[in-house]
């Protein structure tokens, strides 16, 4: 594999959370590009205090440390970067599934029926930024991809039946986790490079719009202070969701969103 900024890959048999680990490493001064990969997480994190489930040894669980020179308004593009790299990698390793996988804004990879194949969690570490006296915090982006678990729906806890799916279920045979990891890190290099320029960030937002199954659908956006409905009509250059409600257009910031659900 050509040398990329993601060459320092640290592997863990079991860890609480690869995101938690890399945030600590960022605070200790680790450079951009460190990767943490776990066979198992005892406290895998989702957004808003939710948890990420995966048994030992079956799925891809990894985080990467980025130090992007971007403002707070563009930070969601770090999530977009990893989601697009995962989509690229799935297309390389399992081309049979490529057309069936899309991104559900803000942070999910889903298969065509809407079941979740992967979730992305970006956490900006403001503590590091304050300590270093810099405006732009490091961002740890974690992704969990359901590679070989569940093998069938019978493996899933009841609350995930109908909501989660694996690559193995999609193609009917086990999938090589290591091949997917290598493809993801290779795909991440050009995507992460895009984060560093205005033109690159525009490309990330455009590619997100192209691969985003939320586009053109009726959505209900749940925010902490209420909900509204509209049609998802675009992705802003900062990676936010543009929703048209009647004659008005609202831009929805990922950090504010509790859920984006199909609308009525
Ligand atoms: C996410 O949150 O989708 C972000 C998941 C990020 C996980 C990675 S694993 C490596 C790194 N280290 C960490 O500690 N985390 C990252 P959210 O959108 O909040 O979705 C969480 C919800 O997805 C849960 O509340 C469940 O309903 C559902 N869920 C949990 N595990 C799942 C799975 N394996 N497949 C599909 N859905 C799942």
PDB file of C-alpha atoms and ligand atoms in Angstrom:
ATOM      1  CA  UNK A   1       0.000   0.000   0.000  1.00  0.00           C
ATOM      2  CA  UNK A   2       1.440   3.450  -0.812  1.00  0.00           C
ATOM      3  CA  UNK A   3       2.506   5.440   2.227  1.00  0.00           C
ATOM      4  CA  UNK A   4      -0.291   7.686   3.460  1.00  0.00           C
ATOM      5  CA  UNK A   5      -0.737   9.847   6.537  1.00  0.00           C
ATOM      6  CA  UNK A   6      -2.676   6.872   7.983  1.00  0.00           C
ATOM      7  CA  UNK A   7       0.348   4.558   8.399  1.00  0.00           C
ATOM      8  CA  UNK A   8       0.460   4.490  12.238  1.00  0.00           C
ATOM      9  CA  UNK A   9      -2.204   1.829  12.833  1.00  0.00           C
ATOM     10  CA  UNK A  10      -2.577   0.843  16.503  1.00  0.00           C
ATOM     11  CA  UNK A  11      -4.470  -2.389  17.129  1.00  0.00           C
ATOM     12  CA  UNK A  12      -6.399  -3.392  20.225  1.00  0.00           C
ATOM     13  CA  UNK A  13      -7.914  -6.763  21.119  1.00  0.00           C
ATOM     14  CA  UNK A  14     -10.329  -5.068  23.467  1.00  0.00           C
ATOM     15  CA  UNK A  15     -10.688  -1.405  24.393  1.00  0.00           C
ATOM     16  CA  UNK A  16     -13.499   0.721  25.753  1.00  0.00           C
ATOM     17  CA  UNK A  17     -13.713   2.998  22.710  1.00  0.00           C
ATOM     18  CA  UNK A  18     -11.268   3.789  19.915  1.00  0.00           C
ATOM     19  CA  UNK A  19     -12.642   7.353  19.840  1.00  0.00           C
ATOM     20  CA  UNK A  20     -11.929   7.792  23.562  1.00  0.00           C
ATOM     21  CA  UNK A  21      -8.398   6.443  23.044  1.00  0.00           C
ATOM     22  CA  UNK A  22      -7.556   8.820  20.207  1.00  0.00           C
ATOM     23  CA  UNK A  23      -8.977  11.850  22.016  1.00  0.00           C
ATOM     24  CA  UNK A  24      -6.526  11.107  24.845  1.00  0.00           C
ATOM     25  CA  UNK A  25      -3.735  10.675  22.303  1.00  0.00           C
ATOM     26  CA  UNK A  26      -4.667  13.986  20.670  1.00  0.00           C
ATOM     27  CA  UNK A  27      -4.432  15.676  24.069  1.00  0.00           C
ATOM     28  CA  UNK A  28      -0.960  14.169  24.467  1.00  0.00           C
ATOM     29  CA  UNK A  29       0.073  15.693  21.110  1.00  0.00           C
ATOM     30  CA  UNK A  30      -0.328  12.773  18.682  1.00  0.00           C
ATOM     31  CA  UNK A  31      -0.048  13.859  15.037  1.00  0.00           C
ATOM     32  CA  UNK A  32      -2.730  13.735  12.389  1.00  0.00           C
ATOM     33  CA  UNK A  33      -3.203  10.297  10.895  1.00  0.00           C
ATOM     34  CA  UNK A  34      -2.957   7.986  13.904  1.00  0.00           C
ATOM     35  CA  UNK A  35      -5.450   5.130  13.480  1.00  0.00           C
ATOM     36  CA  UNK A  36      -6.914   2.958  16.252  1.00  0.00           C
ATOM     37  CA  UNK A  37      -8.517  -0.364  15.303  1.00  0.00           C
ATOM     38  CA  UNK A  38     -10.276  -2.643  17.782  1.00  0.00           C
ATOM     39  CA  UNK A  39     -11.434  -6.220  17.634  1.00  0.00           C
ATOM     40  CA  UNK A  40     -13.927  -5.398  20.357  1.00  0.00           C
ATOM     41  CA  UNK A  41     -15.150  -2.315  22.198  1.00  0.00           C
ATOM     42  CA  UNK A  42     -16.639  -2.528  25.689  1.00  0.00           C
ATOM     43  CA  UNK A  43     -18.128   0.979  25.485  1.00  0.00           C
ATOM     44  CA  UNK A  44     -18.435   1.778  21.767  1.00  0.00           C
ATOM     45  CA  UNK A  45     -19.984   5.197  21.378  1.00  0.00           C
ATOM     46  CA  UNK A  46     -22.692   6.514  19.097  1.00  0.00           C
ATOM     47  CA  UNK A  47     -23.931  10.083  18.907  1.00  0.00           C
ATOM     48  CA  UNK A  48     -25.714  11.805  21.784  1.00  0.00           C
ATOM     49  CA  UNK A  49     -24.735   9.210  24.378  1.00  0.00           C
ATOM     50  CA  UNK A  50     -25.998   6.260  22.316  1.00  0.00           C
ATOM     51  CA  UNK A  51     -23.946   3.061  22.092  1.00  0.00           C
ATOM     52  CA  UNK A  52     -22.471   1.079  19.191  1.00  0.00           C
ATOM     53  CA  UNK A  53     -22.903  -2.701  19.299  1.00  0.00           C
ATOM     54  CA  UNK A  54     -20.524  -5.259  17.787  1.00  0.00           C
ATOM     55  CA  UNK A  55     -19.329  -8.632  19.097  1.00  0.00           C
ATOM     56  CA  UNK A  56     -15.596  -9.386  19.210  1.00  0.00           C
ATOM     57  CA  UNK A  57     -13.787 -10.192  15.993  1.00  0.00           C
ATOM     58  CA  UNK A  58     -16.560  -9.645  13.456  1.00  0.00           C
ATOM     59  CA  UNK A  59     -16.744  -6.022  12.352  1.00  0.00           C
ATOM     60  CA  UNK A  60     -14.549  -3.060  11.505  1.00  0.00           C
ATOM     61  CA  UNK A  61     -14.226  -0.650  14.426  1.00  0.00           C
ATOM     62  CA  UNK A  62     -11.770   2.158  13.901  1.00  0.00           C
ATOM     63  CA  UNK A  63     -11.024   5.778  14.579  1.00  0.00           C
ATOM     64  CA  UNK A  64      -8.680   8.244  12.914  1.00  0.00           C
ATOM     65  CA  UNK A  65      -7.147  11.423  14.259  1.00  0.00           C
ATOM     66  CA  UNK A  66      -7.494  14.441  11.982  1.00  0.00           C
ATOM     67  CA  UNK A  67      -6.173  17.931  12.554  1.00  0.00           C
ATOM     68  CA  UNK A  68      -8.081  19.825   9.875  1.00  0.00           C
ATOM     69  CA  UNK A  69      -7.620  23.567   9.446  1.00  0.00           C
ATOM     70  CA  UNK A  70     -11.350  24.237   9.265  1.00  0.00           C
ATOM     71  CA  UNK A  71     -13.746  26.391  11.219  1.00  0.00           C
ATOM     72  CA  UNK A  72     -16.500  25.086  13.494  1.00  0.00           C
ATOM     73  CA  UNK A  73     -19.123  25.643  10.793  1.00  0.00           C
ATOM     74  CA  UNK A  74     -17.371  23.186   8.468  1.00  0.00           C
ATOM     75  CA  UNK A  75     -16.567  20.500  11.005  1.00  0.00           C
ATOM     76  CA  UNK A  76     -19.276  18.144   9.812  1.00  0.00           C
ATOM     77  CA  UNK A  77     -17.162  17.646   6.677  1.00  0.00           C
ATOM     78  CA  UNK A  78     -14.855  15.485   8.832  1.00  0.00           C
ATOM     79  CA  UNK A  79     -17.744  13.023   9.208  1.00  0.00           C
ATOM     80  CA  UNK A  80     -18.429  13.317   5.472  1.00  0.00           C
ATOM     81  CA  UNK A  81     -14.760  12.554   4.710  1.00  0.00           C
ATOM     82  CA  UNK A  82     -14.822   9.230   6.544  1.00  0.00           C
ATOM     83  CA  UNK A  83     -18.303   8.268   5.343  1.00  0.00           C
ATOM     84  CA  UNK A  84     -17.251   8.829   1.714  1.00  0.00           C
ATOM     85  CA  UNK A  85     -13.974   6.928   2.217  1.00  0.00           C
ATOM     86  CA  UNK A  86     -15.945   3.983   3.638  1.00  0.00           C
ATOM     87  CA  UNK A  87     -18.286   4.083   0.671  1.00  0.00           C
ATOM     88  CA  UNK A  88     -15.283   4.179  -1.693  1.00  0.00           C
ATOM     89  CA  UNK A  89     -13.728   1.213   0.130  1.00  0.00           C
ATOM     90  CA  UNK A  90     -16.887  -0.889   0.033  1.00  0.00           C
ATOM     91  CA  UNK A  91     -17.038  -0.245  -3.707  1.00  0.00           C
ATOM     92  CA  UNK A  92     -13.465  -1.535  -4.072  1.00  0.00           C
ATOM     93  CA  UNK A  93     -13.738  -4.618  -1.846  1.00  0.00           C
ATOM     94  CA  UNK A  94     -17.330  -5.657  -2.557  1.00  0.00           C
ATOM     95  CA  UNK A  95     -18.321  -4.089  -5.896  1.00  0.00           C
ATOM     96  CA  UNK A  96     -21.505  -6.193  -5.823  1.00  0.00           C
ATOM     97  CA  UNK A  97     -22.827  -4.061  -2.971  1.00  0.00           C
ATOM     98  CA  UNK A  98     -21.589  -0.687  -4.197  1.00  0.00           C
ATOM     99  CA  UNK A  99     -24.793   0.429  -5.864  1.00  0.00           C
ATOM    100  CA  UNK A 100     -26.862  -0.714  -2.874  1.00  0.00           C
ATOM    101  CA  UNK A 101     -25.047   1.415  -0.303  1.00  0.00           C
ATOM    102  CA  UNK A 102     -25.618   5.126   0.204  1.00  0.00           C
ATOM    103  CA  UNK A 103     -25.146   7.725   2.902  1.00  0.00           C
ATOM    104  CA  UNK A 104     -28.041   8.794   5.043  1.00  0.00           C
ATOM    105  CA  UNK A 105     -27.333  12.293   6.281  1.00  0.00           C
ATOM    106  CA  UNK A 106     -25.745  13.062   8.695  1.00  0.00           C
ATOM    107  CA  UNK A 107     -23.666   9.989   9.557  1.00  0.00           C
ATOM    108  CA  UNK A 108     -24.983   6.604   8.446  1.00  0.00           C
ATOM    109  CA  UNK A 109     -24.152   4.236   5.616  1.00  0.00           C
ATOM    110  CA  UNK A 110     -27.337   2.395   4.717  1.00  0.00           C
ATOM    111  CA  UNK A 111     -28.376  -0.302   2.280  1.00  0.00           C
ATOM    112  CA  UNK A 112     -31.238   0.238  -0.115  1.00  0.00           C
ATOM    113  CA  UNK A 113     -34.010  -0.726   2.329  1.00  0.00           C
ATOM    114  CA  UNK A 114     -32.635   1.810   4.827  1.00  0.00           C
ATOM    115  CA  UNK A 115     -31.012  -0.646   7.238  1.00  0.00           C
ATOM    116  CA  UNK A 116     -27.823   0.706   8.781  1.00  0.00           C
ATOM    117  CA  UNK A 117     -24.541  -0.781   7.614  1.00  0.00           C
ATOM    118  CA  UNK A 118     -22.204   1.676   9.323  1.00  0.00           C
ATOM    119  CA  UNK A 119     -22.236   4.697  11.591  1.00  0.00           C
ATOM    120  CA  UNK A 120     -19.743   7.550  11.883  1.00  0.00           C
ATOM    121  CA  UNK A 121     -19.027   9.571  15.016  1.00  0.00           C
ATOM    122  CA  UNK A 122     -16.822  12.695  14.870  1.00  0.00           C
ATOM    123  CA  UNK A 123     -15.724  14.276  18.127  1.00  0.00           C
ATOM    124  CA  UNK A 124     -13.825  17.579  18.180  1.00  0.00           C
ATOM    125  CA  UNK A 125     -11.539  17.878  21.179  1.00  0.00           C
ATOM    126  CA  UNK A 126     -11.908  21.426  22.408  1.00  0.00           C
ATOM    127  CA  UNK A 127      -9.791  20.666  25.498  1.00  0.00           C
ATOM    128  CA  UNK A 128      -6.731  20.066  23.276  1.00  0.00           C
ATOM    129  CA  UNK A 129      -7.379  23.258  21.355  1.00  0.00           C
ATOM    130  CA  UNK A 130      -7.641  25.373  24.517  1.00  0.00           C
ATOM    131  CA  UNK A 131      -4.515  23.755  25.994  1.00  0.00           C
ATOM    132  CA  UNK A 132      -2.551  24.394  22.803  1.00  0.00           C
ATOM    133  CA  UNK A 133      -3.964  27.906  22.384  1.00  0.00           C
ATOM    134  CA  UNK A 134      -5.196  27.119  18.875  1.00  0.00           C
ATOM    135  CA  UNK A 135      -8.554  27.823  17.298  1.00  0.00           C
ATOM    136  CA  UNK A 136      -8.918  24.563  15.414  1.00  0.00           C
ATOM    137  CA  UNK A 137      -9.317  21.473  17.582  1.00  0.00           C
ATOM    138  CA  UNK A 138      -8.244  17.980  16.558  1.00  0.00           C
ATOM    139  CA  UNK A 139     -11.161  15.863  15.383  1.00  0.00           C
ATOM    140  CA  UNK A 140     -11.388  12.139  16.060  1.00  0.00           C
ATOM    141  CA  UNK A 141     -13.617  10.373  13.575  1.00  0.00           C
ATOM    142  CA  UNK A 142     -14.729   6.835  14.375  1.00  0.00           C
ATOM    143  CA  UNK A 143     -16.589   4.410  12.166  1.00  0.00           C
ATOM    144  CA  UNK A 144     -18.169   1.080  12.873  1.00  0.00           C
ATOM    145  CA  UNK A 145     -18.897  -1.016   9.786  1.00  0.00           C
ATOM    146  CA  UNK A 146     -21.016  -4.159  10.122  1.00  0.00           C
ATOM    147  CA  UNK A 147     -18.793  -6.500   8.137  1.00  0.00           C
ATOM    148  CA  UNK A 148     -19.598 -10.059   9.309  1.00  0.00           C
ATOM    149  CA  UNK A 149     -22.036  -9.390  12.155  1.00  0.00           C
ATOM    150  CA  UNK A 150     -24.918  -9.935  12.022  1.00  0.00           C
ATOM    151  CA  UNK A 151     -24.600 -13.116   9.946  1.00  0.00           C
ATOM    152  CA  UNK A 152     -28.401 -13.315  10.093  1.00  0.00           C
ATOM    153  CA  UNK A 153     -31.085 -11.243  11.798  1.00  0.00           C
ATOM    154  CA  UNK A 154     -31.182 -13.907  14.537  1.00  0.00           C
ATOM    155  CA  UNK A 155     -27.828 -12.536  15.782  1.00  0.00           C
ATOM    156  CA  UNK A 156     -29.264  -9.106  16.463  1.00  0.00           C
ATOM    157  CA  UNK A 157     -30.693  -7.808  19.729  1.00  0.00           C
ATOM    158  CA  UNK A 158     -34.442  -7.280  19.201  1.00  0.00           C
ATOM    159  CA  UNK A 159     -34.109  -3.477  19.067  1.00  0.00           C
ATOM    160  CA  UNK A 160     -31.813  -3.668  16.019  1.00  0.00           C
ATOM    161  CA  UNK A 161     -33.829  -6.178  13.953  1.00  0.00           C
ATOM    162  CA  UNK A 162     -34.891  -4.433  10.757  1.00  0.00           C
ATOM    163  CA  UNK A 163     -32.534  -1.522  11.539  1.00  0.00           C
ATOM    164  CA  UNK A 164     -29.064  -3.083  11.131  1.00  0.00           C
ATOM    165  CA  UNK A 165     -27.490  -5.070   8.307  1.00  0.00           C
ATOM    166  CA  UNK A 166     -23.999  -6.392   7.526  1.00  0.00           C
ATOM    167  CA  UNK A 167     -21.984  -6.700   4.320  1.00  0.00           C
ATOM    168  CA  UNK A 168     -22.044 -10.444   4.883  1.00  0.00           C
ATOM    169  CA  UNK A 169     -25.846 -10.437   4.856  1.00  0.00           C
ATOM    170  CA  UNK A 170     -25.866  -8.323   1.713  1.00  0.00           C
ATOM    171  CA  UNK A 171     -23.626 -10.632  -0.309  1.00  0.00           C
ATOM    172  CA  UNK A 172     -24.230 -13.966   1.419  1.00  0.00           C
ATOM    173  CA  UNK A 173     -20.607 -14.846   2.253  1.00  0.00           C
ATOM    174  CA  UNK A 174     -18.080 -13.706   4.891  1.00  0.00           C
ATOM    175  CA  UNK A 175     -16.125 -10.566   4.029  1.00  0.00           C
ATOM    176  CA  UNK A 176     -12.399  -9.919   4.618  1.00  0.00           C
ATOM    177  CA  UNK A 177     -12.161  -7.260   7.357  1.00  0.00           C
ATOM    178  CA  UNK A 178      -8.473  -6.614   6.716  1.00  0.00           C
ATOM    179  CA  UNK A 179      -9.065  -5.969   3.022  1.00  0.00           C
ATOM    180  CA  UNK A 180     -11.784  -3.486   3.925  1.00  0.00           C
ATOM    181  CA  UNK A 181      -9.514  -1.766   6.461  1.00  0.00           C
ATOM    182  CA  UNK A 182      -6.713  -1.408   3.893  1.00  0.00           C
ATOM    183  CA  UNK A 183      -9.112  -0.086   1.258  1.00  0.00           C
ATOM    184  CA  UNK A 184     -10.638   2.360   3.714  1.00  0.00           C
ATOM    185  CA  UNK A 185      -7.280   3.803   4.766  1.00  0.00           C
ATOM    186  CA  UNK A 186      -6.208   4.086   1.123  1.00  0.00           C
ATOM    187  CA  UNK A 187      -9.453   5.850   0.217  1.00  0.00           C
ATOM    188  CA  UNK A 188      -9.150   8.127   3.208  1.00  0.00           C
ATOM    189  CA  UNK A 189      -5.918   9.750   2.017  1.00  0.00           C
ATOM    190  CA  UNK A 190      -7.374  11.701  -0.937  1.00  0.00           C
ATOM    191  CA  UNK A 191     -10.599  12.380   0.954  1.00  0.00           C
ATOM    192  CA  UNK A 192      -8.674  13.797   3.942  1.00  0.00           C
ATOM    193  CA  UNK A 193      -6.517  15.860   1.582  1.00  0.00           C
ATOM    194  CA  UNK A 194      -9.753  17.385   0.284  1.00  0.00           C
ATOM    195  CA  UNK A 195     -10.540  18.662   3.771  1.00  0.00           C
ATOM    196  CA  UNK A 196      -7.483  20.932   3.530  1.00  0.00           C
ATOM    197  CA  UNK A 197      -8.589  23.115   0.606  1.00  0.00           C
ATOM    198  CA  UNK A 198     -11.640  25.157  -0.321  1.00  0.00           C
ATOM    199  CA  UNK A 199     -11.985  23.308  -3.633  1.00  0.00           C
ATOM    200  CA  UNK A 200     -11.548  19.962  -1.879  1.00  0.00           C
ATOM    201  CA  UNK A 201     -14.215  20.768   0.682  1.00  0.00           C
ATOM    202  CA  UNK A 202     -16.585  21.740  -2.130  1.00  0.00           C
ATOM    203  CA  UNK A 203     -15.859  18.351  -3.724  1.00  0.00           C
ATOM    204  CA  UNK A 204     -16.637  16.540  -0.468  1.00  0.00           C
ATOM    205  CA  UNK A 205     -19.987  18.346  -0.201  1.00  0.00           C
ATOM    206  CA  UNK A 206     -20.803  17.596  -3.864  1.00  0.00           C
ATOM    207  CA  UNK A 207     -19.861  13.927  -3.521  1.00  0.00           C
ATOM    208  CA  UNK A 208     -21.962  13.724  -0.380  1.00  0.00           C
ATOM    209  CA  UNK A 209     -24.959  15.105  -2.285  1.00  0.00           C
ATOM    210  CA  UNK A 210     -24.363  12.552  -5.068  1.00  0.00           C
ATOM    211  CA  UNK A 211     -24.239   9.584  -2.705  1.00  0.00           C
ATOM    212  CA  UNK A 212     -26.790  10.767  -0.162  1.00  0.00           C
ATOM    213  CA  UNK A 213     -30.064   8.838  -0.220  1.00  0.00           C
ATOM    214  CA  UNK A 214     -31.657  11.562   1.915  1.00  0.00           C
ATOM    215  CA  UNK A 215     -31.642  13.860  -1.138  1.00  0.00           C
ATOM    216  CA  UNK A 216     -35.062  14.455  -2.631  1.00  0.00           C
ATOM    217  CA  UNK A 217     -36.894  12.660   0.159  1.00  0.00           C
ATOM    218  CA  UNK A 218     -39.472  14.021   2.547  1.00  0.00           C
ATOM    219  CA  UNK A 219     -37.879  14.278   5.989  1.00  0.00           C
ATOM    220  CA  UNK A 220     -38.847  15.097   9.524  1.00  0.00           C
ATOM    221  CA  UNK A 221     -35.967  16.742  11.335  1.00  0.00           C
ATOM    222  CA  UNK A 222     -35.969  16.295  15.111  1.00  0.00           C
ATOM    223  CA  UNK A 223     -34.053  18.991  16.929  1.00  0.00           C
ATOM    224  CA  UNK A 224     -33.685  19.291  20.710  1.00  0.00           C
ATOM    225  CA  UNK A 225     -36.234  22.141  20.689  1.00  0.00           C
ATOM    226  CA  UNK A 226     -38.791  20.726  18.236  1.00  0.00           C
ATOM    227  CA  UNK A 227     -39.371  19.108  14.841  1.00  0.00           C
ATOM    228  CA  UNK A 228     -40.202  20.248  11.352  1.00  0.00           C
ATOM    229  CA  UNK A 229     -40.889  18.592   8.006  1.00  0.00           C
ATOM    230  CA  UNK A 230     -39.713  19.376   4.513  1.00  0.00           C
ATOM    231  CA  UNK A 231     -37.930  18.000   1.481  1.00  0.00           C
ATOM    232  CA  UNK A 232     -34.172  17.472   1.570  1.00  0.00           C
ATOM    233  CA  UNK A 233     -32.943  19.432  -1.446  1.00  0.00           C
ATOM    234  CA  UNK A 234     -29.196  19.755  -1.038  1.00  0.00           C
ATOM    235  CA  UNK A 235     -25.966  19.658   0.917  1.00  0.00           C
ATOM    236  CA  UNK A 236     -24.439  23.052   1.691  1.00  0.00           C
ATOM    237  CA  UNK A 237     -20.720  23.647   1.001  1.00  0.00           C
ATOM    238  CA  UNK A 238     -20.183  23.158   4.759  1.00  0.00           C
ATOM    239  CA  UNK A 239     -21.814  19.717   4.642  1.00  0.00           C
ATOM    240  CA  UNK A 240     -25.124  20.724   6.197  1.00  0.00           C
ATOM    241  CA  UNK A 241     -28.509  19.490   5.018  1.00  0.00           C
ATOM    242  CA  UNK A 242     -30.653  21.926   3.068  1.00  0.00           C
ATOM    243  CA  UNK A 243     -34.366  21.332   3.676  1.00  0.00           C
ATOM    244  CA  UNK A 244     -37.111  23.114   1.774  1.00  0.00           C
ATOM    245  CA  UNK A 245     -40.321  23.714   3.708  1.00  0.00           C
ATOM    246  CA  UNK A 246     -42.992  25.327   1.550  1.00  0.00           C
ATOM    247  CA  UNK A 247     -41.404  28.541   0.304  1.00  0.00           C
ATOM    248  CA  UNK A 248     -38.619  28.642   2.887  1.00  0.00           C
ATOM    249  CA  UNK A 249     -35.270  26.901   2.962  1.00  0.00           C
ATOM    250  CA  UNK A 250     -33.611  25.813   6.198  1.00  0.00           C
ATOM    251  CA  UNK A 251     -30.069  24.621   6.640  1.00  0.00           C
ATOM    252  CA  UNK A 252     -29.800  21.922   9.266  1.00  0.00           C
ATOM    253  CA  UNK A 253     -26.552  21.580  11.184  1.00  0.00           C
ATOM    254  CA  UNK A 254     -25.562  18.010  11.998  1.00  0.00           C
ATOM    255  CA  UNK A 255     -24.628  18.750  15.595  1.00  0.00           C
ATOM    256  CA  UNK A 256     -28.161  19.984  16.289  1.00  0.00           C
ATOM    257  CA  UNK A 257     -29.961  16.984  14.833  1.00  0.00           C
ATOM    258  CA  UNK A 258     -31.385  14.235  16.980  1.00  0.00           C
ATOM    259  CA  UNK A 259     -32.888  12.307  14.042  1.00  0.00           C
ATOM    260  CA  UNK A 260     -33.699  12.714  10.379  1.00  0.00           C
ATOM    261  CA  UNK A 261     -36.627  10.400   9.655  1.00  0.00           C
ATOM    262  CA  UNK A 262     -38.797   9.819   6.610  1.00  0.00           C
ATOM    263  CA  UNK A 263     -41.530  12.452   6.687  1.00  0.00           C
ATOM    264  CA  UNK A 264     -45.220  11.899   6.079  1.00  0.00           C
TER     265      UNK A 264
HETATM  266  C1  LIG B   1     -23.423   6.194  15.152  1.00  0.00           C
HETATM  267  O1  LIG B   1     -24.150   6.785  16.150  1.00  0.00           O
HETATM  268  O2  LIG B   1     -23.896   5.616  14.208  1.00  0.00           O
HETATM  269  C2  LIG B   1     -21.916   6.301  15.337  1.00  0.00           C
HETATM  270  C3  LIG B   1     -21.270   4.961  15.559  1.00  0.00           C
HETATM  271  C4  LIG B   1     -19.776   5.072  15.644  1.00  0.00           C
HETATM  272  C5  LIG B   1     -19.154   3.785  16.096  1.00  0.00           C
HETATM  273  C6  LIG B   1     -17.643   3.815  15.976  1.00  0.00           C
HETATM  274  S1  LIG B   1     -16.944   2.256  16.288  1.00  0.00           S
HETATM  275  C7  LIG B   1     -15.360   2.918  16.356  1.00  0.00           C
HETATM  276  C8  LIG B   1     -15.474   4.266  17.048  1.00  0.00           C
HETATM  277  N1  LIG B   1     -15.313   4.170  18.469  1.00  0.00           N
HETATM  278  C9  LIG B   1     -16.435   4.475  19.137  1.00  0.00           C
HETATM  279  O3  LIG B   1     -16.580   4.455  20.386  1.00  0.00           O
HETATM  280  N2  LIG B   1     -17.409   4.792  18.258  1.00  0.00           N
HETATM  281  C10 LIG B   1     -16.903   4.773  16.901  1.00  0.00           C
HETATM  282  P1  LIG B   1     -25.741   6.980  16.108  1.00  0.00           P
HETATM  283  O4  LIG B   1     -26.145   7.642  14.840  1.00  0.00           O
HETATM  284  O5  LIG B   1     -26.060   7.673  17.401  1.00  0.00           O
HETATM  285  O6  LIG B   1     -26.293   5.529  16.087  1.00  0.00           O
HETATM  286  C11 LIG B   1     -26.296   4.750  17.251  1.00  0.00           C
HETATM  287  C12 LIG B   1     -27.531   3.883  17.169  1.00  0.00           C
HETATM  288  O7  LIG B   1     -27.343   2.928  16.113  1.00  0.00           O
HETATM  289  C13 LIG B   1     -27.790   3.057  18.423  1.00  0.00           C
HETATM  290  O8  LIG B   1     -28.566   3.756  19.342  1.00  0.00           O
HETATM  291  C14 LIG B   1     -28.514   1.833  17.859  1.00  0.00           C
HETATM  292  O9  LIG B   1     -29.886   2.126  17.666  1.00  0.00           O
HETATM  293  C15 LIG B   1     -27.894   1.691  16.478  1.00  0.00           C
HETATM  294  N3  LIG B   1     -26.805   0.704  16.464  1.00  0.00           N
HETATM  295  C16 LIG B   1     -25.966   0.330  17.437  1.00  0.00           C
HETATM  296  N4  LIG B   1     -25.093  -0.578  16.993  1.00  0.00           N
HETATM  297  C17 LIG B   1     -25.396  -0.805  15.692  1.00  0.00           C
HETATM  298  C18 LIG B   1     -24.870  -1.631  14.673  1.00  0.00           C
HETATM  299  N5  LIG B   1     -23.820  -2.431  14.852  1.00  0.00           N
HETATM  300  N6  LIG B   1     -25.441  -1.582  13.444  1.00  0.00           N
HETATM  301  C19 LIG B   1     -26.497  -0.778  13.195  1.00  0.00           C
HETATM  302  N7  LIG B   1     -27.045   0.033  14.117  1.00  0.00           N
HETATM  303  C20 LIG B   1     -26.503   0.022  15.349  1.00  0.00           C
END
